[in-house]
PDB file of C-alpha atoms in Angstrom:
ATOM      1  CA  MET A   1       0.257 -14.181   0.494  1.00 52.00           C
ATOM      2  CA  ALA A   2       0.340 -11.446   2.427  1.00 85.00           C
ATOM      3  CA  TRP A   3      -3.493 -10.327   2.737  1.00 91.00           C
ATOM      4  CA  THR A   4      -6.478 -11.046   4.789  1.00 94.00           C
ATOM      5  CA  GLN A   5     -10.288 -10.518   3.817  1.00 95.00           C
ATOM      6  CA  GLN A   6     -12.911  -8.473   5.067  1.00 95.00           C
ATOM      7  CA  GLU A   7     -16.179  -7.564   3.865  1.00 95.00           C
ATOM      8  CA  VAL A   8     -16.437  -4.455   1.543  1.00 95.00           C
ATOM      9  CA  ARG A   9     -19.192  -2.559   4.493  1.00 93.00           C
ATOM     10  CA  GLU A  10     -16.046  -2.920   6.666  1.00 95.00           C
ATOM     11  CA  LEU A  11     -13.366  -0.752   4.901  1.00 95.00           C
ATOM     12  CA  LYS A  12     -12.589   3.098   5.789  1.00 96.00           C
ATOM     13  CA  GLU A  13     -10.925   6.252   3.439  1.00 96.00           C
ATOM     14  CA  GLY A  14      -7.172   5.832   4.188  1.00 95.00           C
ATOM     15  CA  ARG A  15      -7.248   2.148   4.623  1.00 95.00           C
ATOM     16  CA  TYR A  16      -5.937  -0.229   2.371  1.00 95.00           C
ATOM     17  CA  LEU A  17      -6.977  -2.946  -0.770  1.00 94.00           C
ATOM     18  CA  LEU A  18      -5.780  -5.411  -2.955  1.00 95.00           C
ATOM     19  CA  ILE A  19      -7.205  -4.076  -6.919  1.00 94.00           C
ATOM     20  CA  ASP A  20      -6.104  -6.488  -9.171  1.00 92.00           C
ATOM     21  CA  GLU A  21      -3.024  -7.253  -7.111  1.00 91.00           C
ATOM     22  CA  GLU A  22      -1.848  -3.886  -6.452  1.00 93.00           C
ATOM     23  CA  PRO A  23      -2.056  -2.747  -2.781  1.00 95.00           C
ATOM     24  CA  CYS A  24      -4.266   0.581  -3.291  1.00 95.00           C
ATOM     25  CA  ARG A  25      -5.066   3.009  -0.218  1.00 96.00           C
ATOM     26  CA  ILE A  26      -8.700   4.182  -0.397  1.00 97.00           C
ATOM     27  CA  LEU A  27      -9.719   7.621  -1.250  1.00 97.00           C
ATOM     28  CA  SER A  28     -13.015   7.297  -1.009  1.00 97.00           C
ATOM     29  CA  ILE A  29     -16.607   5.009  -0.537  1.00 96.00           C
ATOM     30  CA  GLN A  30     -19.633   5.789  -2.095  1.00 96.00           C
ATOM     31  CA  THR A  31     -22.065   3.645  -1.250  1.00 94.00           C
ATOM     32  CA  SER A  32     -25.663   2.771  -3.242  1.00 92.00           C
ATOM     33  CA  LYS A  33     -28.757   1.625  -1.490  1.00 90.00           C
ATOM     34  CA  PRO A  34     -30.568  -1.848  -2.027  1.00 89.00           C
ATOM     35  CA  GLY A  35     -33.044  -1.996  -5.242  1.00 83.00           C
ATOM     36  CA  LYS A  36     -36.299  -3.795  -4.731  1.00 84.00           C
ATOM     37  CA  HIS A  37     -34.451  -7.445  -5.449  1.00 84.00           C
ATOM     38  CA  GLY A  38     -30.547  -5.983  -5.418  1.00 87.00           C
ATOM     39  CA  GLU A  39     -28.623  -5.455  -1.938  1.00 90.00           C
ATOM     40  CA  ALA A  40     -26.536  -2.519  -1.597  1.00 93.00           C
ATOM     41  CA  LYS A  41     -23.256  -1.414  -3.888  1.00 94.00           C
ATOM     42  CA  ALA A  42     -20.504   0.497  -2.459  1.00 95.00           C
ATOM     43  CA  ARG A  43     -18.238   1.707  -5.401  1.00 96.00           C
ATOM     44  CA  ILE A  44     -14.702   2.398  -4.393  1.00 97.00           C
ATOM     45  CA  ASP A  45     -11.907   4.684  -5.588  1.00 97.00           C
ATOM     46  CA  ALA A  46      -8.672   3.960  -5.085  1.00 97.00           C
ATOM     47  CA  VAL A  47      -4.802   4.879  -5.916  1.00 97.00           C
ATOM     48  CA  GLY A  48      -1.764   2.862  -6.174  1.00 95.00           C
ATOM     49  CA  LEU A  49       1.305   2.915  -4.275  1.00 93.00           C
ATOM     50  CA  PHE A  50       4.272   0.994  -5.249  1.00 91.00           C
ATOM     51  CA  ASP A  51       2.567   2.355  -8.909  1.00 91.00           C
ATOM     52  CA  GLY A  52       0.445   6.206  -8.383  1.00 91.00           C
ATOM     53  CA  ALA A  53      -2.401   4.711 -10.154  1.00 95.00           C
ATOM     54  CA  LYS A  54      -6.153   5.544  -9.639  1.00 97.00           C
ATOM     55  CA  ARG A  55      -8.273   2.642  -9.857  1.00 96.00           C
ATOM     56  CA  SER A  56     -11.819   2.523  -9.500  1.00 96.00           C
ATOM     57  CA  VAL A  57     -14.195  -0.594  -8.582  1.00 96.00           C
ATOM     58  CA  VAL A  58     -17.951  -1.921  -8.092  1.00 95.00           C
ATOM     59  CA  PHE A  59     -18.672  -4.289  -5.793  1.00 94.00           C
ATOM     60  CA  PRO A  60     -21.743  -5.365  -2.864  1.00 94.00           C
ATOM     61  CA  VAL A  61     -21.353  -4.117   0.215  1.00 93.00           C
ATOM     62  CA  LYS A  62     -22.064  -8.386   1.650  1.00 93.00           C
ATOM     63  CA  HIS A  63     -18.599  -9.751  -0.882  1.00 94.00           C
ATOM     64  CA  LYS A  64     -15.514 -10.413   0.494  1.00 96.00           C
ATOM     65  CA  VAL A  65     -12.149  -8.603  -0.520  1.00 96.00           C
ATOM     66  CA  GLN A  66      -8.516  -8.714   0.137  1.00 95.00           C
ATOM     67  CA  VAL A  67      -6.493  -6.139   2.066  1.00 96.00           C
ATOM     68  CA  PRO A  68      -3.644  -6.426   2.124  1.00 95.00           C
ATOM     69  CA  MET A  69      -0.557  -6.564   5.245  1.00 94.00           C
ATOM     70  CA  ILE A  70       1.061  -3.243   5.232  1.00 92.00           C
ATOM     71  CA  GLY A  71       4.648  -3.065   6.340  1.00 92.00           C
ATOM     72  CA  LYS A  72       6.149   0.367   7.864  1.00 93.00           C
ATOM     73  CA  ARG A  73       9.151  -0.008   9.124  1.00 95.00           C
ATOM     74  CA  GLN A  74      12.807   1.962   9.464  1.00 96.00           C
ATOM     75  CA  ALA A  75      16.516   1.505   7.039  1.00 96.00           C
ATOM     76  CA  GLN A  76      19.797   2.854   7.229  1.00 96.00           C
ATOM     77  CA  VAL A  77      20.944   4.521   4.212  1.00 95.00           C
ATOM     78  CA  LEU A  78      23.758   2.532   3.550  1.00 95.00           C
ATOM     79  CA  SER A  79      24.770   3.889  -0.043  1.00 93.00           C
ATOM     80  CA  LEU A  80      23.832   5.795  -2.251  1.00 92.00           C
ATOM     81  CA  SER A  81      24.440   5.592  -6.910  1.00 89.00           C
ATOM     82  CA  GLU A  82      22.636   7.827  -9.606  1.00 87.00           C
ATOM     83  CA  ALA A  83      19.569   5.024  -9.908  1.00 88.00           C
ATOM     84  CA  GLU A  84      19.420   3.215  -6.727  1.00 91.00           C
ATOM     85  CA  VAL A  85      20.122   3.060  -2.839  1.00 94.00           C
ATOM     86  CA  GLN A  86      21.025   0.356  -0.739  1.00 95.00           C
ATOM     87  CA  LEU A  87      19.153   0.348   2.936  1.00 96.00           C
ATOM     88  CA  MET A  88      19.654  -1.892   5.363  1.00 96.00           C
ATOM     89  CA  ASP A  89      16.494  -2.964   7.796  1.00 96.00           C
ATOM     90  CA  LEU A  90      16.806  -1.667  11.455  1.00 95.00           C
ATOM     91  CA  GLU A  91      15.033  -4.752  12.674  1.00 94.00           C
ATOM     92  CA  THR A  92      16.365  -7.652  10.314  1.00 94.00           C
ATOM     93  CA  TYR A  93      19.580  -6.581   9.317  1.00 94.00           C
ATOM     94  CA  GLU A  94      18.763  -7.631   6.046  1.00 94.00           C
ATOM     95  CA  THR A  95      19.949  -4.951   2.974  1.00 96.00           C
ATOM     96  CA  PHE A  96      18.665  -4.078  -0.434  1.00 95.00           C
ATOM     97  CA  SER A  97      18.430  -2.487  -2.776  1.00 95.00           C
ATOM     98  CA  LEU A  98      15.324   0.117  -4.092  1.00 93.00           C
ATOM     99  CA  PRO A  99      15.038   1.649  -7.911  1.00 91.00           C
ATOM    100  CA  LEU A 100      15.721   6.256  -6.198  1.00 89.00           C
ATOM    101  CA  GLU A 101      12.169   8.019  -7.129  1.00 87.00           C
ATOM    102  CA  ASP A 102      12.483  11.727  -7.593  1.00 84.00           C
ATOM    103  CA  ASP A 103      10.437  12.357  -4.099  1.00 84.00           C
ATOM    104  CA  VAL A 104      13.356  11.465  -2.256  1.00 86.00           C
ATOM    105  CA  ARG A 105      16.556  12.265  -4.625  1.00 83.00           C
ATOM    106  CA  GLY A 106      17.579  15.280  -2.717  1.00 84.00           C
ATOM    107  CA  GLN A 107      16.930  14.272   0.519  1.00 89.00           C
ATOM    108  CA  LEU A 108      18.772  11.141   1.741  1.00 90.00           C
ATOM    109  CA  SER A 109      22.273  10.547   2.497  1.00 90.00           C
ATOM    110  CA  PRO A 110      24.311   7.731   4.013  1.00 92.00           C
ATOM    111  CA  GLY A 111      24.105   6.659   7.762  1.00 93.00           C
ATOM    112  CA  GLN A 112      20.205   8.359   7.400  1.00 93.00           C
ATOM    113  CA  GLU A 113      17.268   6.527   8.748  1.00 95.00           C
ATOM    114  CA  VAL A 114      14.859   6.417   6.391  1.00 95.00           C
ATOM    115  CA  GLN A 115      10.424   4.677   6.636  1.00 95.00           C
ATOM    116  CA  TYR A 116       9.527   2.504   3.922  1.00 94.00           C
ATOM    117  CA  LEU A 117       6.478   0.092   3.469  1.00 92.00           C
ATOM    118  CA  ASP A 118       6.908  -3.266   2.704  1.00 93.00           C
ATOM    119  CA  ALA A 119       4.058  -4.703   1.174  1.00 91.00           C
ATOM    120  CA  MET A 120       2.688  -7.441  -1.168  1.00 89.00           C
ATOM    121  CA  GLY A 121       6.690  -8.659  -2.046  1.00 89.00           C
ATOM    122  CA  LYS A 122       7.614  -4.333  -2.525  1.00 91.00           C
ATOM    123  CA  ARG A 123       8.851  -2.202  -0.993  1.00 93.00           C
ATOM    124  CA  ARG A 124       9.050   1.904  -1.050  1.00 93.00           C
ATOM    125  CA  ILE A 125      10.970   4.453   0.490  1.00 92.00           C
ATOM    126  CA  THR A 126       8.082   6.781   1.823  1.00 89.00           C
ATOM    127  CA  ARG A 127       9.652   9.582   4.603  1.00 84.00           C
ATOM    128  CA  ALA A 128      13.209  10.480   4.381  1.00 79.00           C
TER     129      ALA A 128
END
């Protein structure tokens, strides 16, 4: 698995967290004060990196959570079709195919370099 552990109180907005085995970017963190017999809790609102779904969880601030190891890598576009794009990683020269998403559909051309995210065995083009 490509993740590490971190306490909830160490998390910050804009960082990443695993919720339901899905890598998510943290949008906001609200912490409550501890009660008479309890401890402080944190409500974390996040959005999935690969599915775009909003998620929200509540944990004690001393709870350990899984933080995914996110790789931002460069690749070159080898070929395009209507449904997918074939890429070659510029460091490892590995070739792979990704589904062509609507937000980058008209911006790609063969030979162009793009940035993609690699986390938990999933990949997604982030910048064309």
